mmCIF file of C-alpha atoms and ligand atoms in Angstrom:
data_model
loop_
_atom_site.group_PDB
_atom_site.id
_atom_site.type_symbol
_atom_site.label_atom_id
_atom_site.label_comp_id
_atom_site.label_asym_id
_atom_site.label_seq_id
_atom_site.Cartn_x
_atom_site.Cartn_y
_atom_site.Cartn_z
ATOM 1 C CA GLU A 4 40.663 5.953 5.367
ATOM 2 C CA ASP A 5 39.155 9.399 4.840
ATOM 3 C CA ARG A 6 37.226 10.394 7.935
ATOM 4 C CA ARG A 7 36.454 14.014 7.178
ATOM 5 C CA VAL A 8 32.941 14.900 8.144
ATOM 6 C CA GLU A 9 30.952 16.740 5.496
ATOM 7 C CA PRO A 10 27.428 17.847 6.349
ATOM 8 C CA ARG A 11 24.956 17.080 3.566
ATOM 9 C CA GLY A 12 21.259 16.850 2.831
ATOM 10 C CA ALA A 13 19.300 13.670 3.478
ATOM 11 C CA LEU A 14 17.884 11.411 0.778
ATOM 12 C CA VAL A 15 14.443 10.352 1.934
ATOM 13 C CA VAL A 16 12.229 8.074 -0.154
ATOM 14 C CA LEU A 17 8.492 7.557 0.198
ATOM 15 C CA GLU A 18 7.112 4.304 -1.135
ATOM 16 C CA GLY A 19 3.699 2.700 -1.165
ATOM 17 C CA LEU A 20 0.798 1.630 -3.329
ATOM 18 C CA ASP A 21 -1.042 4.079 -5.534
ATOM 19 C CA ARG A 22 -3.378 6.249 -3.394
ATOM 20 C CA SER A 23 -1.379 5.610 -0.217
ATOM 21 C CA GLY A 24 -0.836 9.359 0.171
ATOM 22 C CA LYS A 25 2.798 9.598 -0.940
ATOM 23 C CA SER A 26 2.400 12.665 -3.085
ATOM 24 C CA SER A 27 0.396 14.732 -0.560
ATOM 25 C CA GLN A 28 2.690 13.740 2.281
ATOM 26 C CA SER A 29 5.833 14.444 0.265
ATOM 27 C CA SER A 30 4.792 17.985 -0.484
ATOM 28 C CA ARG A 31 3.675 18.575 3.108
ATOM 29 C CA LEU A 32 7.082 17.353 4.269
ATOM 30 C CA VAL A 33 8.918 19.754 2.005
ATOM 31 C CA SER A 34 6.809 22.688 3.264
ATOM 32 C CA TYR A 35 7.472 21.610 6.832
ATOM 33 C CA LEU A 36 11.236 21.363 6.306
ATOM 34 C CA GLU A 37 11.421 24.694 4.517
ATOM 35 C CA GLY A 38 9.351 26.253 7.297
ATOM 36 C CA SER A 39 11.893 24.897 9.777
ATOM 37 C CA GLY A 40 14.749 26.517 7.878
ATOM 38 C CA ILE A 41 15.944 23.266 6.307
ATOM 39 C CA SER A 42 16.709 23.404 2.596
ATOM 40 C CA ALA A 43 14.556 20.766 0.877
ATOM 41 C CA GLU A 44 13.203 19.802 -2.526
ATOM 42 C CA LEU A 45 10.423 17.520 -3.677
ATOM 43 C CA TRP A 46 11.476 14.985 -6.313
ATOM 44 C CA ARG A 47 9.461 12.224 -7.911
ATOM 45 C CA PHE A 48 10.099 9.184 -10.060
ATOM 46 C CA PRO A 49 9.229 8.726 -12.776
ATOM 47 C CA ASP A 50 10.385 12.249 -13.608
ATOM 48 C CA ARG A 51 8.156 12.711 -16.631
ATOM 49 C CA THR A 52 9.834 15.959 -17.747
ATOM 50 C CA THR A 53 12.876 14.339 -19.414
ATOM 51 C CA ASN A 54 12.925 12.580 -22.804
ATOM 52 C CA VAL A 55 13.082 9.209 -21.084
ATOM 53 C CA GLY A 56 10.335 10.364 -18.734
ATOM 54 C CA GLN A 57 8.099 11.177 -21.675
ATOM 55 C CA MET A 58 8.511 7.654 -23.023
ATOM 56 C CA ILE A 59 7.567 6.325 -19.588
ATOM 57 C CA SER A 60 4.564 8.625 -19.371
ATOM 58 C CA SER A 61 3.362 7.547 -22.788
ATOM 59 C CA TYR A 62 3.638 3.900 -21.679
ATOM 60 C CA LEU A 63 1.787 4.524 -18.417
ATOM 61 C CA THR A 64 -1.048 6.299 -20.182
ATOM 62 C CA ASN A 65 -1.351 3.425 -22.653
ATOM 63 C CA MET A 66 -0.301 5.596 -25.584
ATOM 64 C CA SER A 67 2.531 3.168 -26.303
ATOM 65 C CA GLN A 68 3.363 -0.477 -25.692
ATOM 66 C CA LEU A 69 6.770 -1.674 -24.511
ATOM 67 C CA ASP A 70 8.287 -4.986 -23.552
ATOM 68 C CA ASP A 71 8.332 -5.420 -19.729
ATOM 69 C CA HIS A 72 12.159 -5.480 -19.605
ATOM 70 C CA THR A 73 12.409 -2.392 -21.785
ATOM 71 C CA ILE A 74 10.124 -0.254 -19.629
ATOM 72 C CA HIS A 75 11.920 -1.510 -16.528
ATOM 73 C CA LEU A 76 15.246 -0.265 -17.906
ATOM 74 C CA LEU A 77 13.692 3.075 -18.883
ATOM 75 C CA PHE A 78 12.477 3.625 -15.307
ATOM 76 C CA SER A 79 16.012 2.862 -14.146
ATOM 77 C CA ALA A 80 17.581 5.130 -16.780
ATOM 78 C CA ASN A 81 15.263 7.880 -15.572
ATOM 79 C CA ARG A 82 16.886 7.599 -12.126
ATOM 80 C CA TRP A 83 20.405 7.394 -13.569
ATOM 81 C CA GLU A 84 19.911 10.568 -15.578
ATOM 82 C CA LYS A 85 19.118 12.422 -12.330
ATOM 83 C CA ARG A 86 21.960 10.884 -10.302
ATOM 84 C CA SER A 87 24.575 13.585 -10.721
ATOM 85 C CA LEU A 88 22.096 16.362 -9.938
ATOM 86 C CA MET A 89 21.024 14.363 -6.898
ATOM 87 C CA GLU A 90 24.636 14.200 -5.730
ATOM 88 C CA THR A 91 25.144 17.925 -6.296
ATOM 89 C CA LYS A 92 22.015 18.821 -4.321
ATOM 90 C CA LEU A 93 22.767 16.474 -1.414
ATOM 91 C CA LYS A 94 26.344 17.683 -1.132
ATOM 92 C CA ALA A 95 25.132 21.292 -1.237
ATOM 93 C CA GLY A 96 23.065 20.488 1.856
ATOM 94 C CA THR A 97 19.628 20.137 0.271
ATOM 95 C CA THR A 98 17.407 17.366 1.613
ATOM 96 C CA LEU A 99 15.532 15.512 -1.118
ATOM 97 C CA ILE A 100 12.094 14.086 -0.441
ATOM 98 C CA VAL A 101 11.593 11.557 -3.213
ATOM 99 C CA ASP A 102 8.162 10.242 -4.172
ATOM 100 C CA ARG A 103 9.021 6.670 -5.368
ATOM 101 C CA TYR A 104 12.486 5.320 -6.184
ATOM 102 C CA SER A 105 14.218 2.033 -7.052
ATOM 103 C CA TYR A 106 11.866 0.072 -4.768
ATOM 104 C CA SER A 107 8.911 0.980 -6.973
ATOM 105 C CA GLY A 108 11.030 -0.067 -9.916
ATOM 106 C CA VAL A 109 11.628 -3.529 -8.489
ATOM 107 C CA ALA A 110 8.193 -4.000 -6.890
ATOM 108 C CA PHE A 111 6.186 -3.092 -9.986
ATOM 109 C CA SER A 112 8.317 -4.947 -12.531
ATOM 110 C CA SER A 113 8.708 -8.090 -10.435
ATOM 111 C CA SER A 114 4.916 -8.080 -10.020
ATOM 112 C CA LYS A 115 4.755 -8.716 -13.758
ATOM 113 C CA GLY A 116 6.875 -11.826 -13.307
ATOM 114 C CA LEU A 117 10.366 -10.456 -13.973
ATOM 115 C CA ASP A 118 13.122 -11.965 -11.846
ATOM 116 C CA ILE A 119 13.757 -9.842 -8.759
ATOM 117 C CA GLU A 120 17.565 -9.988 -9.020
ATOM 118 C CA TRP A 121 17.377 -8.988 -12.669
ATOM 119 C CA CYS A 122 15.165 -6.066 -11.636
ATOM 120 C CA LYS A 123 17.612 -4.917 -8.950
ATOM 121 C CA ALA A 124 20.733 -5.064 -11.109
ATOM 122 C CA PRO A 125 20.384 -1.779 -13.045
ATOM 123 C CA GLU A 126 19.799 0.090 -9.780
ATOM 124 C CA VAL A 127 23.243 -0.882 -8.417
ATOM 125 C CA GLY A 128 25.334 2.249 -7.923
ATOM 126 C CA LEU A 129 22.476 4.698 -7.486
ATOM 127 C CA PHE A 130 22.478 6.490 -4.128
ATOM 128 C CA ALA A 131 20.944 4.559 -1.274
ATOM 129 C CA PRO A 132 18.285 6.493 0.636
ATOM 130 C CA ASP A 133 19.005 7.559 4.207
ATOM 131 C CA ALA A 134 15.421 6.627 5.033
ATOM 132 C CA VAL A 135 12.757 4.648 3.220
ATOM 133 C CA ILE A 136 9.265 5.386 4.468
ATOM 134 C CA PHE A 137 6.574 2.930 3.459
ATOM 135 C CA LEU A 138 3.023 4.255 3.597
ATOM 136 C CA ASP A 139 1.182 1.083 4.462
ATOM 137 C CA ILE A 140 -2.358 0.584 3.199
ATOM 138 C CA SER A 141 -4.174 -2.496 1.939
ATOM 139 C CA PRO A 142 -4.882 -2.566 -1.809
ATOM 140 C CA GLU A 143 -8.602 -2.685 -1.007
ATOM 141 C CA LYS A 144 -8.521 0.395 1.227
ATOM 142 C CA ALA A 145 -6.429 2.254 -1.320
ATOM 143 C CA ALA A 146 -8.946 1.416 -4.046
ATOM 144 C CA GLU A 147 -11.795 2.699 -1.849
ATOM 145 C CA ARG A 148 -10.100 6.090 -1.749
ATOM 146 C CA GLY A 149 -11.014 6.387 -5.399
ATOM 147 C CA GLY A 150 -9.223 8.459 -7.918
ATOM 148 C CA TYR A 151 -7.321 5.684 -9.615
ATOM 149 C CA GLY A 152 -6.549 7.768 -12.659
ATOM 150 C CA GLY A 153 -6.823 4.996 -15.230
ATOM 151 C CA GLU A 154 -3.079 4.607 -15.740
ATOM 152 C CA ARG A 155 -1.659 1.233 -16.636
ATOM 153 C CA TYR A 156 -0.972 -0.144 -13.120
ATOM 154 C CA GLU A 157 -3.951 1.417 -11.347
ATOM 155 C CA LYS A 158 -6.005 -1.747 -11.011
ATOM 156 C CA LEU A 159 -6.856 -3.546 -7.789
ATOM 157 C CA GLU A 160 -5.684 -6.934 -9.047
ATOM 158 C CA PHE A 161 -2.259 -5.618 -9.981
ATOM 159 C CA GLN A 162 -1.922 -3.504 -6.830
ATOM 160 C CA ARG A 163 -2.416 -6.712 -4.817
ATOM 161 C CA LYS A 164 0.619 -8.203 -6.529
ATOM 162 C CA VAL A 165 2.613 -5.024 -5.947
ATOM 163 C CA ALA A 166 1.750 -5.164 -2.231
ATOM 164 C CA GLU A 167 3.205 -8.693 -2.108
ATOM 165 C CA SER A 168 6.317 -7.597 -3.978
ATOM 166 C CA TYR A 169 6.930 -4.721 -1.568
ATOM 167 C CA LYS A 170 6.699 -7.248 1.284
ATOM 168 C CA ALA A 171 9.341 -9.417 -0.349
ATOM 169 C CA LEU A 172 11.588 -6.401 -0.899
ATOM 170 C CA HIS A 173 11.456 -4.458 2.349
ATOM 171 C CA ASP A 174 13.999 -4.837 5.142
ATOM 172 C CA ALA A 175 14.225 -3.906 8.804
ATOM 173 C CA SER A 176 15.526 -0.425 8.042
ATOM 174 C CA TRP A 177 12.255 0.665 6.390
ATOM 175 C CA LYS A 178 9.954 2.855 8.431
ATOM 176 C CA ILE A 179 6.474 1.437 8.047
ATOM 177 C CA VAL A 180 3.779 4.034 8.666
ATOM 178 C CA ASP A 181 0.083 3.174 8.827
ATOM 179 C CA ALA A 182 -1.369 5.217 5.975
ATOM 180 C CA CYS A 183 -4.951 4.768 7.224
ATOM 181 C CA GLN A 184 -4.435 7.184 10.098
ATOM 182 C CA SER A 185 -5.519 10.792 9.730
ATOM 183 C CA MET A 186 -3.464 12.967 7.405
ATOM 184 C CA GLU A 187 -2.165 14.874 10.441
ATOM 185 C CA ASP A 188 -1.061 11.759 12.347
ATOM 186 C CA VAL A 189 0.762 10.409 9.321
ATOM 187 C CA GLU A 190 2.329 13.824 8.788
ATOM 188 C CA LYS A 191 3.669 14.012 12.365
ATOM 189 C CA GLN A 192 5.282 10.573 12.150
ATOM 190 C CA LEU A 193 6.918 11.421 8.864
ATOM 191 C CA GLN A 194 8.266 14.672 10.260
ATOM 192 C CA ASP A 195 9.981 12.832 13.134
ATOM 193 C CA ILE A 196 11.526 10.256 10.822
ATOM 194 C CA VAL A 197 12.780 12.872 8.400
ATOM 195 C CA LEU A 198 14.192 15.170 11.096
ATOM 196 C CA ASP A 199 16.225 12.259 12.508
ATOM 197 C CA SER A 200 17.571 11.559 9.079
ATOM 198 C CA VAL A 201 18.371 15.216 8.385
ATOM 199 C CA MET A 202 20.297 15.434 11.689
ATOM 200 C CA GLU A 203 22.353 12.304 10.930
ATOM 201 C CA CYS A 204 23.286 13.655 7.535
ATOM 202 C CA GLN A 205 24.186 17.059 8.955
ATOM 203 C CA LYS A 206 26.592 15.201 11.243
ATOM 204 C CA GLY A 207 28.261 13.764 8.160
ATOM 205 C CA LYS A 208 26.729 10.321 7.655
ATOM 206 C CA PRO A 209 28.399 9.130 4.435
ATOM 207 C CA LEU A 210 26.377 8.655 1.267
ATOM 208 C CA SER A 211 26.074 4.995 0.323
ATOM 209 C CA HIS A 212 24.951 3.104 -2.740
ATOM 210 C CA LEU A 213 22.334 0.526 -3.673
ATOM 211 C CA TRP A 214 21.838 -2.133 -2.749
ATOM 212 C CA SER A 215 22.635 -1.710 0.913
HETATM 213 N N1 LIG B 328 6.643 2.798 -11.404
HETATM 214 C C1 LIG B 328 7.310 3.823 -10.846
HETATM 215 C C2 LIG B 328 7.317 1.702 -11.924
HETATM 216 O O1 LIG B 328 6.698 0.771 -12.437
HETATM 217 N N2 LIG B 328 8.674 1.669 -11.864
HETATM 218 C C3 LIG B 328 9.398 2.676 -11.301
HETATM 219 O O2 LIG B 328 10.651 2.618 -11.262
HETATM 220 C C4 LIG B 328 8.690 3.805 -10.782
HETATM 221 C C5 LIG B 328 9.452 4.938 -10.164
HETATM 222 O O3 LIG B 328 4.868 3.996 -12.343
HETATM 223 F F1 LIG B 328 2.245 2.871 -11.047
HETATM 224 C C6 LIG B 328 5.173 2.882 -11.531
HETATM 225 C C7 LIG B 328 4.425 3.110 -10.273
HETATM 226 C C8 LIG B 328 3.178 3.819 -10.742
HETATM 227 C C9 LIG B 328 3.576 4.497 -12.019
HETATM 228 O O4 LIG B 328 3.970 6.482 -10.772
HETATM 229 C C10 LIG B 328 3.580 5.992 -11.995
HETATM 230 P P1 LIG B 328 3.175 7.751 -10.144
HETATM 231 O O5 LIG B 328 3.793 7.892 -8.788
HETATM 232 O O6 LIG B 328 1.725 7.354 -10.106
HETATM 233 O O7 LIG B 328 3.438 8.898 -11.079
HETATM 234 MG MG1 LIG B 329 -0.137 6.888 -10.006
#
C-alpha cells in the first residue's frame, strides 16, 4: 500500500436551502483563507459558464423545459466536467470552497419524486468533500429573508420538500450550522470547521470518492 503523504487543498462544500446564506458565507470564507495565507478558490454548482451550465441556467430561469431525469443528469455532467480541474487544484494545494455540490443534486431531484438511489448513481466517482457544511434554516425563515429570485425551485412549497430530502440524505459527518445566527457568528463557526479540514489535508489526508 502506498503511504506517501502528499499535502493538498481541502474540498469543502456548503449546502442548504435557497437564502440560507451559502453564497455570502462562501465568499467570506475564501477572503478569510486568503487573508490567512491559505490558497483558496470559490467554486459553485451549477457552474453556469460552461455549455452544460448554460442549458441548466436556461432551465432554471424557465427559458426551457426538460424532463426531470434529463436535468438531473445535466447537473451531474456539470460536476463531471469540472472534476479534473478540481483534482489539479486540490493537488496543487488550493482549498476549494464549493457553493452546492452532489447533495443539492440529489436533494432537489429526489424532491420531485425521482428515486434517491437513481439520483446518487451518476455522482459515484466524483471527489468526496472533506467537509460538508449545512447551513440550517427553516423554509419559512428562508422565505422571510426575501429575495427569492423567481427561479424554478424558489418556491416555499418546493423548498419544504427539499428540506425533507436534505434530512434523508445527511449523515453524522455533516457539520450542521444554525443559519439564523448573526452573519458574524455563522462566519466564525465556518472558519473553525474549514481550518480543521485544511490542516487535515495539509497532513496528507487522502482524497476519497462519492459516495463515502
Ligand atoms: N440545483 C443545484 C439542483 O437542482 N441540482 C444540482 O445539482 C445543483 C448543484 O439549482 F435551486 C438547484 C438548486 C438551486 C438551483 O442553484 C440553482 P443556485 O445556488 O441558486 O445558483
Ligand atoms: Mg438560487
